[in-house]
């Protein structure tokens, strides 16, 4: 009986691990117009190989982005012009951070870590929409491109981009 319980628990853990085998956001919902701390959770490397870089493309409407430095990792922030100006309070913002790159670190496949950004969700974003944070995870051997957005199906793509559901202003 104990053996059955242990195997049942191990199976449940294996299924949970498979469900969270990609880069995800810690908080998956946030209100429009609010500040939002995007915590990107990296649960594994690439087929046993350590993660050595993580690149995040900043979605349209996520403004005033500031990344958190990580000891042992080089941080690069790329700025540019937005596809369309965004509203942040009374101001219209037309440029800002468009990509954040952490590189030169070493996150072994057997370990988990988090990469953090703070910013504000623009006032002109629509509640009910989903904001995607495409991520490229580079490893010593291999790469995962967590950039896919779901099509109009119930199936999740093989390498989904981390998703944030936008809630009404609070």
CSV table of C-alpha atoms in Angstrom, one decimal, residues 4-156:
chain,number,residue,atom,x,y,z
A,4,UNK,CA,1.4,2.4,-4.4
A,5,UNK,CA,1.1,5.7,-2.6
A,6,UNK,CA,4.7,6.6,-3.3
A,7,UNK,CA,4.4,5.7,-7.0
A,8,UNK,CA,1.2,7.7,-7.2
A,9,UNK,CA,2.9,10.7,-5.7
A,10,UNK,CA,5.9,10.3,-8.0
A,11,UNK,CA,3.5,10.2,-11.0
A,12,UNK,CA,1.7,13.4,-9.9
A,13,UNK,CA,5.1,15.2,-9.5
A,14,UNK,CA,6.2,14.0,-13.0
A,15,UNK,CA,2.9,15.3,-14.5
A,16,UNK,CA,3.2,18.7,-12.7
A,17,UNK,CA,6.8,19.0,-13.8
A,18,UNK,CA,5.8,18.4,-17.4
A,19,UNK,CA,3.1,21.1,-17.2
A,20,UNK,CA,5.7,23.6,-15.9
A,21,UNK,CA,8.5,22.6,-18.2
A,22,UNK,CA,8.7,26.0,-19.9
A,23,UNK,CA,9.5,29.6,-18.9
A,24,UNK,CA,6.5,31.2,-17.3
A,25,UNK,CA,5.4,34.3,-15.4
A,26,UNK,CA,4.9,33.9,-11.6
A,27,UNK,CA,1.8,36.2,-11.7
A,28,UNK,CA,-0.3,35.6,-14.7
A,29,UNK,CA,-2.8,38.4,-14.3
A,30,UNK,CA,-2.5,42.2,-13.7
A,31,UNK,CA,-4.7,45.3,-14.0
A,32,UNK,CA,-4.3,47.8,-16.8
A,33,UNK,CA,-2.6,51.0,-15.7
A,34,UNK,CA,-0.9,49.2,-12.7
A,35,UNK,CA,2.8,48.6,-12.0
A,36,UNK,CA,3.7,44.9,-12.6
A,37,UNK,CA,6.7,42.9,-11.5
A,38,UNK,CA,7.3,40.3,-14.2
A,39,UNK,CA,9.1,37.3,-12.6
A,40,UNK,CA,10.2,34.9,-15.3
A,41,UNK,CA,10.6,31.4,-13.9
A,42,UNK,CA,13.3,29.3,-15.6
A,43,UNK,CA,12.8,25.7,-14.4
A,44,UNK,CA,15.4,23.9,-16.6
A,45,UNK,CA,18.1,24.1,-19.2
A,46,UNK,CA,18.1,22.6,-22.7
A,47,UNK,CA,18.1,18.8,-22.7
A,48,UNK,CA,20.4,18.7,-19.7
A,49,UNK,CA,22.6,21.6,-20.7
A,50,UNK,CA,23.0,24.7,-18.5
A,51,UNK,CA,21.2,28.0,-19.4
A,52,UNK,CA,23.8,30.7,-20.2
A,53,UNK,CA,21.6,33.5,-21.6
A,54,UNK,CA,18.0,34.7,-21.5
A,55,UNK,CA,16.5,37.3,-23.8
A,56,UNK,CA,13.1,38.9,-23.3
A,57,UNK,CA,11.3,40.9,-25.9
A,58,UNK,CA,9.2,43.6,-24.1
A,59,UNK,CA,5.6,43.5,-25.2
A,60,UNK,CA,3.8,46.6,-26.6
A,61,UNK,CA,2.2,48.4,-23.7
A,62,UNK,CA,4.6,47.3,-20.9
A,63,UNK,CA,6.3,50.6,-20.1
A,64,UNK,CA,9.0,52.1,-17.8
A,65,UNK,CA,10.7,48.7,-17.8
A,66,UNK,CA,13.6,48.2,-15.3
A,67,UNK,CA,15.3,44.8,-15.1
A,68,UNK,CA,16.8,43.4,-11.9
A,69,UNK,CA,20.6,42.7,-12.2
A,70,UNK,CA,21.7,39.1,-11.4
A,71,UNK,CA,25.0,38.5,-9.7
A,72,UNK,CA,27.3,36.6,-12.2
A,73,UNK,CA,25.2,37.7,-15.2
A,74,UNK,CA,25.8,40.5,-17.7
A,75,UNK,CA,22.7,42.7,-18.2
A,76,UNK,CA,22.0,44.5,-21.5
A,77,UNK,CA,19.0,46.8,-22.0
A,78,UNK,CA,18.0,47.6,-25.6
A,79,UNK,CA,15.9,50.8,-26.1
A,80,UNK,CA,13.9,51.7,-29.2
A,81,UNK,CA,10.7,53.2,-30.7
A,82,UNK,CA,7.4,51.5,-29.9
A,83,UNK,CA,5.2,50.3,-32.7
A,84,UNK,CA,2.6,52.8,-31.6
A,85,UNK,CA,2.7,55.4,-28.8
A,86,UNK,CA,1.3,54.3,-25.4
A,87,UNK,CA,-0.5,56.1,-22.7
A,88,UNK,CA,1.1,56.3,-19.2
A,89,UNK,CA,-1.0,58.6,-17.1
A,90,UNK,CA,-1.3,62.0,-18.9
A,91,UNK,CA,1.8,61.3,-21.0
A,92,UNK,CA,2.2,59.6,-24.4
A,93,UNK,CA,5.3,57.5,-24.5
A,94,UNK,CA,6.8,56.6,-27.9
A,95,UNK,CA,10.1,54.9,-26.9
A,96,UNK,CA,11.6,52.8,-24.2
A,97,UNK,CA,13.0,49.4,-23.4
A,98,UNK,CA,12.2,46.9,-26.1
A,99,UNK,CA,14.4,44.0,-25.0
A,100,UNK,CA,16.3,42.8,-21.9
A,101,UNK,CA,19.2,40.3,-22.1
A,102,UNK,CA,20.9,38.5,-19.3
A,103,UNK,CA,24.0,36.6,-20.5
A,104,UNK,CA,27.3,35.1,-19.3
A,105,UNK,CA,25.8,33.3,-16.3
A,106,UNK,CA,25.4,29.6,-15.7
A,107,UNK,CA,22.2,28.1,-14.5
A,108,UNK,CA,22.6,24.3,-14.4
A,109,UNK,CA,19.8,22.2,-15.8
A,110,UNK,CA,19.2,20.7,-12.3
A,111,UNK,CA,18.5,24.2,-10.8
A,112,UNK,CA,15.7,26.8,-11.0
A,113,UNK,CA,16.0,30.5,-11.1
A,114,UNK,CA,14.0,33.7,-11.7
A,115,UNK,CA,14.7,36.7,-13.9
A,116,UNK,CA,12.8,39.9,-12.9
A,117,UNK,CA,11.6,43.1,-14.6
A,118,UNK,CA,9.4,45.8,-13.2
A,119,UNK,CA,7.3,48.2,-15.3
A,120,UNK,CA,3.8,49.6,-15.8
A,121,UNK,CA,1.0,48.3,-18.0
A,122,UNK,CA,-0.1,51.2,-20.2
A,123,UNK,CA,-3.4,52.9,-19.6
A,124,UNK,CA,-4.5,52.3,-23.2
A,125,UNK,CA,-4.2,48.5,-23.0
A,126,UNK,CA,-7.5,46.6,-23.1
A,127,UNK,CA,-8.7,44.5,-20.2
A,128,UNK,CA,-9.3,40.9,-21.3
A,129,UNK,CA,-6.4,40.8,-23.7
A,130,UNK,CA,-3.3,38.8,-23.2
A,131,UNK,CA,0.2,40.4,-23.2
A,132,UNK,CA,3.0,38.0,-24.2
A,133,UNK,CA,6.6,38.1,-23.1
A,134,UNK,CA,8.6,36.2,-25.8
A,135,UNK,CA,11.8,34.7,-24.3
A,136,UNK,CA,14.8,33.0,-25.9
A,137,UNK,CA,16.7,30.7,-23.6
A,138,UNK,CA,20.2,29.9,-24.7
A,139,UNK,CA,22.1,27.0,-23.3
A,140,UNK,CA,25.6,25.6,-23.5
A,141,UNK,CA,24.1,23.2,-26.0
A,142,UNK,CA,20.9,24.2,-27.6
A,143,UNK,CA,18.2,26.8,-27.4
A,144,UNK,CA,14.5,27.1,-26.5
A,145,UNK,CA,12.5,29.8,-28.2
A,146,UNK,CA,9.5,30.4,-25.8
A,147,UNK,CA,7.9,32.8,-28.4
A,148,UNK,CA,4.8,31.0,-29.7
A,149,UNK,CA,1.4,32.5,-29.1
A,150,UNK,CA,-1.6,30.2,-29.1
A,151,UNK,CA,-3.7,29.9,-32.3
A,152,UNK,CA,-7.4,29.8,-32.0
A,153,UNK,CA,-7.3,26.3,-30.5
A,154,UNK,CA,-7.5,24.8,-27.1
A,155,UNK,CA,-4.0,23.3,-27.4
A,156,UNK,CA,-0.9,25.1,-26.0
